[in-house]
PDB file of C-alpha atoms in Angstrom:
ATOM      1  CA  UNK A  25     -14.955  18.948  18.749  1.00  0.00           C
ATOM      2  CA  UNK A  26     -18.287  20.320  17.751  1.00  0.00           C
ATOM      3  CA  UNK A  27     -18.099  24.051  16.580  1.00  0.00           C
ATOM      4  CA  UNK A  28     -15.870  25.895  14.240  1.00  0.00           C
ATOM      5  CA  UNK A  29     -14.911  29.670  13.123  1.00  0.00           C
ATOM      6  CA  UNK A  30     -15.980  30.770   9.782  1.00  0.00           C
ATOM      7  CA  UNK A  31     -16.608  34.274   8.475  1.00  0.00           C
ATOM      8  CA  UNK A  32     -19.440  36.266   9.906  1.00  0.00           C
ATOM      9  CA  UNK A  33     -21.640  37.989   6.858  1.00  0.00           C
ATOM     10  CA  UNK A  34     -21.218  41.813   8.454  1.00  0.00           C
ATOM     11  CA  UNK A  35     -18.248  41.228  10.055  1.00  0.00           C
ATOM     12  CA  UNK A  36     -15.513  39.538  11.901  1.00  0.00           C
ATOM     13  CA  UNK A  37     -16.019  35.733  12.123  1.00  0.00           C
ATOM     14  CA  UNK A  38     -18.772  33.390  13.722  1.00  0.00           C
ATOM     15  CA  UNK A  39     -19.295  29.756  14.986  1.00  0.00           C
ATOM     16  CA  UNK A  40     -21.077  27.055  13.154  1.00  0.00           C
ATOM     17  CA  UNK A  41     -21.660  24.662  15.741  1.00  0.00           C
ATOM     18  CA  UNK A  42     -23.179  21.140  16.161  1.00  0.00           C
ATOM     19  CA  UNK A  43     -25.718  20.857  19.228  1.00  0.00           C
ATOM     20  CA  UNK A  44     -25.158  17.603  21.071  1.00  0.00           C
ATOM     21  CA  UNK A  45     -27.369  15.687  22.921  1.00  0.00           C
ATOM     22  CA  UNK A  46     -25.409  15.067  25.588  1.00  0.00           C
ATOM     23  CA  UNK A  47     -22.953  17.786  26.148  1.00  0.00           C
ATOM     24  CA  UNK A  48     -20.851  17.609  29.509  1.00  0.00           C
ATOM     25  CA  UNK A  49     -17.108  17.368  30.332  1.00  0.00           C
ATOM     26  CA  UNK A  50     -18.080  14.204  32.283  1.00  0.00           C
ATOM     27  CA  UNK A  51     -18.956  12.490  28.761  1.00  0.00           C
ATOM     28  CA  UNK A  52     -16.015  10.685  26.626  1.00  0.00           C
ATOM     29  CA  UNK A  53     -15.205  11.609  23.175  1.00  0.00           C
ATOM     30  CA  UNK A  54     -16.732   8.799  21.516  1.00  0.00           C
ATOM     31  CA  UNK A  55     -19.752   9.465  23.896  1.00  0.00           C
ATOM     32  CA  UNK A  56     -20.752  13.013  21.977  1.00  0.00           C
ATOM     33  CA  UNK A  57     -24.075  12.650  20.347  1.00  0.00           C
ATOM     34  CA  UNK A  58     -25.400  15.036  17.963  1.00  0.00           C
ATOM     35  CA  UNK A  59     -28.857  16.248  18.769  1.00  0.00           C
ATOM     36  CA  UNK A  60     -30.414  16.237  14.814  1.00  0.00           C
ATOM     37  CA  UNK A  61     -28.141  15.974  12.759  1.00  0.00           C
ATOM     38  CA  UNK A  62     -30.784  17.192  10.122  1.00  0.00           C
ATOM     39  CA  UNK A  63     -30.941  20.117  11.996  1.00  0.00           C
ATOM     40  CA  UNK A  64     -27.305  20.651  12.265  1.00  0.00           C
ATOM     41  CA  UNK A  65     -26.455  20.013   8.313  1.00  0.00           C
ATOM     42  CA  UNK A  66     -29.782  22.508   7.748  1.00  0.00           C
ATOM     43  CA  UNK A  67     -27.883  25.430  10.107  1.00  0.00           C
ATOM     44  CA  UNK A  68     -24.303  24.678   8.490  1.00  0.00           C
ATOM     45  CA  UNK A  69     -25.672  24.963   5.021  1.00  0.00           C
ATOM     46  CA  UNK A  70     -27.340  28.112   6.224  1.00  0.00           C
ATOM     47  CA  UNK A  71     -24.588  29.999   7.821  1.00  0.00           C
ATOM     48  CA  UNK A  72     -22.104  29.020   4.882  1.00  0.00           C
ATOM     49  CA  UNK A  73     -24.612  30.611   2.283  1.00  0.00           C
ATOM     50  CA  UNK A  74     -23.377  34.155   2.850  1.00  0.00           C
ATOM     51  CA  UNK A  75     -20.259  32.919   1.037  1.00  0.00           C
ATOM     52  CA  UNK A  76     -22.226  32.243  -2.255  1.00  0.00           C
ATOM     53  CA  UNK A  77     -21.955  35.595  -4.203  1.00  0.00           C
ATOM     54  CA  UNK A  78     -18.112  36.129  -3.338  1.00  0.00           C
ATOM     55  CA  UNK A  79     -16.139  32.912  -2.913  1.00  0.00           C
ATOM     56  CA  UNK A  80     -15.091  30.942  -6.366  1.00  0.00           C
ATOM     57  CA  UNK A  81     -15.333  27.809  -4.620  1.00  0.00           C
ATOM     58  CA  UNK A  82     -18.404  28.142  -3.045  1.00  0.00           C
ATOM     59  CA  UNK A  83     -20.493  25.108  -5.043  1.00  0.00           C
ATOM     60  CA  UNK A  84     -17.404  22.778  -4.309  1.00  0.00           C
ATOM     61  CA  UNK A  85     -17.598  23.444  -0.274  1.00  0.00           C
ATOM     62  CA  UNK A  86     -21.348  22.975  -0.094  1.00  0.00           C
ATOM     63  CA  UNK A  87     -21.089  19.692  -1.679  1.00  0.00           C
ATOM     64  CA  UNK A  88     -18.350  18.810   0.937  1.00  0.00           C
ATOM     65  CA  UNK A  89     -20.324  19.866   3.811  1.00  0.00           C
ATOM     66  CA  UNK A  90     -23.391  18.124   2.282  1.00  0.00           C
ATOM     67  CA  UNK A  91     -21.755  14.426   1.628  1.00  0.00           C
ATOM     68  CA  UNK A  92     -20.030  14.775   5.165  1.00  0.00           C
ATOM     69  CA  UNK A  93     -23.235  14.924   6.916  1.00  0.00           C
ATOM     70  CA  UNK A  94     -24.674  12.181   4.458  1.00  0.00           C
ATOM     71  CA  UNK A  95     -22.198   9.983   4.894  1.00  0.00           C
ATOM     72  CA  UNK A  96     -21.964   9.921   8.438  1.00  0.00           C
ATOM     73  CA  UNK A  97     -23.702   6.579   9.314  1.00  0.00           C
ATOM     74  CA  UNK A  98     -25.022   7.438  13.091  1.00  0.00           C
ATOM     75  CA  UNK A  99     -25.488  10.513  15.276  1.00  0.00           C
ATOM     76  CA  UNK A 100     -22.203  10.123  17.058  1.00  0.00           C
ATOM     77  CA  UNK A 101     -20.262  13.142  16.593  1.00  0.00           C
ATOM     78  CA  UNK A 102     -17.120  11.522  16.109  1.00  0.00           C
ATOM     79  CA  UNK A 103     -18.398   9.652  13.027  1.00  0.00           C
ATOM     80  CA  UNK A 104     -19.316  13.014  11.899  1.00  0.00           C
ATOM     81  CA  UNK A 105     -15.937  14.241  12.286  1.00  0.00           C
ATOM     82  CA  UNK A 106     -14.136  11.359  10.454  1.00  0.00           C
ATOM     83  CA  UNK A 107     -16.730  11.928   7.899  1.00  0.00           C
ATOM     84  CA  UNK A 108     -15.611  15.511   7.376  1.00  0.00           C
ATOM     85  CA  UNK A 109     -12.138  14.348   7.114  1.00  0.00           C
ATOM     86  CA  UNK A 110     -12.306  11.721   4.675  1.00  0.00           C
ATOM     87  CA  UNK A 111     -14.402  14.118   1.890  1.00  0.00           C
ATOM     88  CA  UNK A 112     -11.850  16.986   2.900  1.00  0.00           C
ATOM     89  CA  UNK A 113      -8.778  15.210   2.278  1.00  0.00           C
ATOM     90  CA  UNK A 114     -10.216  13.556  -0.769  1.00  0.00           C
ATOM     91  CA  UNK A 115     -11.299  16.857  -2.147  1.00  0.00           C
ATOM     92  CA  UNK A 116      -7.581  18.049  -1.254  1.00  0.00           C
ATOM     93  CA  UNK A 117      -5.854  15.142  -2.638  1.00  0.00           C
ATOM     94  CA  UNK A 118      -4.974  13.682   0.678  1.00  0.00           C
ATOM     95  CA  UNK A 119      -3.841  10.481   1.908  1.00  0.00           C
ATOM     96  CA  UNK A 120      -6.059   9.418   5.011  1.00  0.00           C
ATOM     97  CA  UNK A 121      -6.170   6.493   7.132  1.00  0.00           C
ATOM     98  CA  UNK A 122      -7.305   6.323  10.269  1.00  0.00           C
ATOM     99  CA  UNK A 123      -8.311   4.095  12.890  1.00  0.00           C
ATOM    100  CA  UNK A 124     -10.719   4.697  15.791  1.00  0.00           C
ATOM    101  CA  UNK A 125      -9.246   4.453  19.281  1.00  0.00           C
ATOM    102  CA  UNK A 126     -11.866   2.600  20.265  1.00  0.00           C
ATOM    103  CA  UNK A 127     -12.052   0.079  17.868  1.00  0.00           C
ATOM    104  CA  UNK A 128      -8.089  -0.496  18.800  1.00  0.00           C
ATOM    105  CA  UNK A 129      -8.995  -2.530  22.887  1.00  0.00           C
ATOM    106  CA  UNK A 130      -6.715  -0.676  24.777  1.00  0.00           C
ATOM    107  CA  UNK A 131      -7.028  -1.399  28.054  1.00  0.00           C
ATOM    108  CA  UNK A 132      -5.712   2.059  29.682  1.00  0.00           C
ATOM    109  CA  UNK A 133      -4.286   2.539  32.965  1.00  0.00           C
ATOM    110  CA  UNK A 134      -6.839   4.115  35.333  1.00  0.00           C
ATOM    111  CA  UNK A 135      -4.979   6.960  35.956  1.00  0.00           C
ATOM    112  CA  UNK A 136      -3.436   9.232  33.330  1.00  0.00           C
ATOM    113  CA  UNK A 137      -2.489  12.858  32.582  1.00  0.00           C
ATOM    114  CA  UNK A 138      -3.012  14.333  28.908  1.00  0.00           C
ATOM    115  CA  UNK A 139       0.655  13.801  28.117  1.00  0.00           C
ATOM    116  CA  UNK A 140       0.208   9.962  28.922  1.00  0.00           C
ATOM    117  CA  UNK A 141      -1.844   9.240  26.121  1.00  0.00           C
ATOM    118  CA  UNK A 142       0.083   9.367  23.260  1.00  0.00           C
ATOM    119  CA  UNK A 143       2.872   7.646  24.002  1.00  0.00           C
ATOM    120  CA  UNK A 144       0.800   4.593  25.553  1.00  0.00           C
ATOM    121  CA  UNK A 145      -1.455   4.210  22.664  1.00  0.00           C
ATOM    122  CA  UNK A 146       1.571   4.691  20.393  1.00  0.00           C
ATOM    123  CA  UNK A 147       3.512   1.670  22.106  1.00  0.00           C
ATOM    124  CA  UNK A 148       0.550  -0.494  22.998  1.00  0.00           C
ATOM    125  CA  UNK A 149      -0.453  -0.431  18.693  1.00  0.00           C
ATOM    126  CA  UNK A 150       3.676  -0.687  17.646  1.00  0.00           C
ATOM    127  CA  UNK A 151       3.993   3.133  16.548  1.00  0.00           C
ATOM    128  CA  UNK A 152       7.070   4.250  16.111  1.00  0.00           C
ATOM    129  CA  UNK A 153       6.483   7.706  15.148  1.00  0.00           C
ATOM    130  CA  UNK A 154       4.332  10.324  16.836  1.00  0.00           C
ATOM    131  CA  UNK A 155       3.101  14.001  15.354  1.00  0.00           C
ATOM    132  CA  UNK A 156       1.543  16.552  17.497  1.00  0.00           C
ATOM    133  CA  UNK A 157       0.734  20.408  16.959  1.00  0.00           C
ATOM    134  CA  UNK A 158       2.987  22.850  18.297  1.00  0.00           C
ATOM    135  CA  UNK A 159       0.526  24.028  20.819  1.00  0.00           C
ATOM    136  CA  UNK A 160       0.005  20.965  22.288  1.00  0.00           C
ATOM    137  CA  UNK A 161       3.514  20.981  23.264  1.00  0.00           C
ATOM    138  CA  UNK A 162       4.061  22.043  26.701  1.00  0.00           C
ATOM    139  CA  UNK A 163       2.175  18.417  27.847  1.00  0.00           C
ATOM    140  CA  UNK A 164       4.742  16.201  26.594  1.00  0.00           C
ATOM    141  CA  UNK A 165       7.872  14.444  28.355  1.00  0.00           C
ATOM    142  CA  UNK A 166      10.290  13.632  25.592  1.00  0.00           C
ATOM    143  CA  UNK A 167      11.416  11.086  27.890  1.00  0.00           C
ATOM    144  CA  UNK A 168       8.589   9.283  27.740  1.00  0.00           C
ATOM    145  CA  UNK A 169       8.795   8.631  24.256  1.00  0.00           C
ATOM    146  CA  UNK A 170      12.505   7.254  23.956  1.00  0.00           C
ATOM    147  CA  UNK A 171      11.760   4.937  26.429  1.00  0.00           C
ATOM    148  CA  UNK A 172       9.325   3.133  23.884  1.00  0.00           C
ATOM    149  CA  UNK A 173      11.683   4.476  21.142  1.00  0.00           C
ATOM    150  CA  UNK A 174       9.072   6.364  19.424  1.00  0.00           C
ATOM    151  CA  UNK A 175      10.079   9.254  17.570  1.00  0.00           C
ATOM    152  CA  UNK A 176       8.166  12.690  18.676  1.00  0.00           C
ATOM    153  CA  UNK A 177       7.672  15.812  16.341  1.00  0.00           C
ATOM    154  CA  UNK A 178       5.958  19.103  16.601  1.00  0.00           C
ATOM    155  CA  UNK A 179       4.251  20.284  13.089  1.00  0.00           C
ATOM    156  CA  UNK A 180       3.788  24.141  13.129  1.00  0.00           C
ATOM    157  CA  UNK A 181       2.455  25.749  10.245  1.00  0.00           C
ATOM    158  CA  UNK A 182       3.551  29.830   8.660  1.00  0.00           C
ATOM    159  CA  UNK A 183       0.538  32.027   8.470  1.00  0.00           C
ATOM    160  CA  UNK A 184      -1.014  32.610   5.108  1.00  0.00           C
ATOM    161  CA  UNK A 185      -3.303  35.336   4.331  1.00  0.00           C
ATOM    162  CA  UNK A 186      -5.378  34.804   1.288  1.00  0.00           C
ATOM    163  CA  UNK A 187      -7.883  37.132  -0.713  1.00  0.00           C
ATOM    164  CA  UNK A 188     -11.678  36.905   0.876  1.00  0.00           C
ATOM    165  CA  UNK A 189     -13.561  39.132  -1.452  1.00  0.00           C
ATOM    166  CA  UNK A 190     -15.676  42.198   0.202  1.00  0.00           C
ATOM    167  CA  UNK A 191     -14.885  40.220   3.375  1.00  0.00           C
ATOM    168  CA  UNK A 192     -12.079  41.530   5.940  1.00  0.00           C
ATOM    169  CA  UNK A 193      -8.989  38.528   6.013  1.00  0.00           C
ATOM    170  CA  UNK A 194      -9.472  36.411   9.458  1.00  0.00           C
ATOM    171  CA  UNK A 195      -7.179  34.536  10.723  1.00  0.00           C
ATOM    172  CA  UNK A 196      -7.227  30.951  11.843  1.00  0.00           C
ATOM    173  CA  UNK A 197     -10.838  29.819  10.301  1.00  0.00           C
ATOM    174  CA  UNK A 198     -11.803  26.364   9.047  1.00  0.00           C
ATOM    175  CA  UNK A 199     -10.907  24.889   6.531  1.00  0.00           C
ATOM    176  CA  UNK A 200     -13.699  25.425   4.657  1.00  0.00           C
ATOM    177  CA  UNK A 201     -13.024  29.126   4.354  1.00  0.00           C
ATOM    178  CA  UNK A 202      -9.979  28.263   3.162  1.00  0.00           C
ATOM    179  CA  UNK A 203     -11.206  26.329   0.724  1.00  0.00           C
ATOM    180  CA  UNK A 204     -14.127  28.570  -0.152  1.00  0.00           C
ATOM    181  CA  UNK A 205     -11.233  30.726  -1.363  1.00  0.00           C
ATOM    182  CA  UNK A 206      -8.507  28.705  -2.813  1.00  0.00           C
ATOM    183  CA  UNK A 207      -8.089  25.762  -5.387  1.00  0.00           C
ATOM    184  CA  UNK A 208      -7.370  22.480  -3.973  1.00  0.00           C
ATOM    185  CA  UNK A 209      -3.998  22.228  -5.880  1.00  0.00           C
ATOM    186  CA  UNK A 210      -2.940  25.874  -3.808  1.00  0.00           C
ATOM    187  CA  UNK A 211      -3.925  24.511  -0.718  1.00  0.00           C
ATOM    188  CA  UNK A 212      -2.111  21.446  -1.116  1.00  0.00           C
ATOM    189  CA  UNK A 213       0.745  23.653  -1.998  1.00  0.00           C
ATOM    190  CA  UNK A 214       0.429  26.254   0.875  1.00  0.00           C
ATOM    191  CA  UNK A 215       0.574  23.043   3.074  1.00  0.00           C
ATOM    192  CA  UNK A 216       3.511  22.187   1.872  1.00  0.00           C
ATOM    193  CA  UNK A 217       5.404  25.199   1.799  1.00  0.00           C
ATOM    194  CA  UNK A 218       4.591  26.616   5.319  1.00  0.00           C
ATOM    195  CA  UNK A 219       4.373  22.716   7.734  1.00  0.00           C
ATOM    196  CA  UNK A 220       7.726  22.345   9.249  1.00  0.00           C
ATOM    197  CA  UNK A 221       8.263  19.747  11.801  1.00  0.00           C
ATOM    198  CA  UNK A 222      10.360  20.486  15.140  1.00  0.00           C
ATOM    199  CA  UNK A 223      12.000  17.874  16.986  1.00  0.00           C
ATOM    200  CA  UNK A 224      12.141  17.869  20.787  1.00  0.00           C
ATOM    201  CA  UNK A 225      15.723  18.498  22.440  1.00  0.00           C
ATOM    202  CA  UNK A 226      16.524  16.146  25.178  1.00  0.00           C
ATOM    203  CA  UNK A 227      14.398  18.860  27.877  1.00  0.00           C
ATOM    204  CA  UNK A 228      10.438  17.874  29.962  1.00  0.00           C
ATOM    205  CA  UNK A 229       8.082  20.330  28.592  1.00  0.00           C
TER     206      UNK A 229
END
């Protein structure tokens, strides 16, 4: 939730990460407090400025990371995070609405497994569709699901390998490599091409 994989400026990849305040598995999500977020938008900004003399899209990225961290209205991480995604997908050209889970008054059942939460949440607000990645998978009961009649897909997404300069290709970095190296209108595209969704045969993962 609060670090990410970009490339390293000799080699291989690195982390720019977001120190919390109050970091500990005990904590809930919407708990996560960033430490400074000065400080962290100061260290992002600095460990993305390697990317300056190579990547085309440099300028546009640092604005992105810039207005995310300006526009987040607290020092909650998650506000942070739905910052990030709402300058993202704009940049992109992408459709996002969103509502926080705990704005929604759920009042959850005391004890639940990670494959319980989606399809209570997805019920309990009238859902009828649900969309998880691939790798999250193995927690699911399809079962679960058509008993609220909600229909459950898997999106997995082709690999694609794009030119990064004097840099040696990574694999699997942010976004915002990605975008420090392609136009939003190819990204958009690559999205398109390479997301298929699976649907679940009648089987408990």
């Amino acid at each position: 939730m609060n670090r990410n994989r970009i490339l390293h400026p000799a080699h291989g990849w690195q982390y720019i990460t977001i120190p919390l305040a109050n970091s500990s598995i005990s904590i809930k999500t919407y708990e996560a407090k960033i430490l400074n977020i000065d400080k962290a938008k100061k260290s992002t900004i600095g460990k993305l400025s390697h990317y300056k003399q190579q990547a085309p899209y440099f300028n546009d990225v640092n604005d992105i990371v810039n207005t995310a961290f300006d526009n987040t209205p607290d020092e909650l991480l998650v506000d942070l995070n739905i910052s990030a995604l709402k300058v993202v997908c704009s940049y992109l050209g992408i459709q996002f609405r969103y509502r926080k889970a705990t704005d929604l008054a759920i009042n959850y059942p005391k004890k639940m497994t990670a494959g319980d939460w989606a399809p209570y949440i997805c019920s309990t607000i009238g859902a009828t569709e649900y969309v998880n990645p691939i790798r999250g998978k193995e927690i699911f009961d399809k079962s679960m699901f058509e008993r609220e009649k909600i229909n459950l897909y898997f999106s997995s997404f082709a690999g694609y390998t794009y030119d990064t300069g004097k840099y040696e290709y990574q694999p699997n970095l942010s976004i915002l490599d990605v975008m420090m190296w392609n136009s939003p209108e190819r990204i958009l595209t690559k999205m398109r091409e390479n997301t298929t969704l699976d649907i679940p045969q009648h089987e408990t993962f």
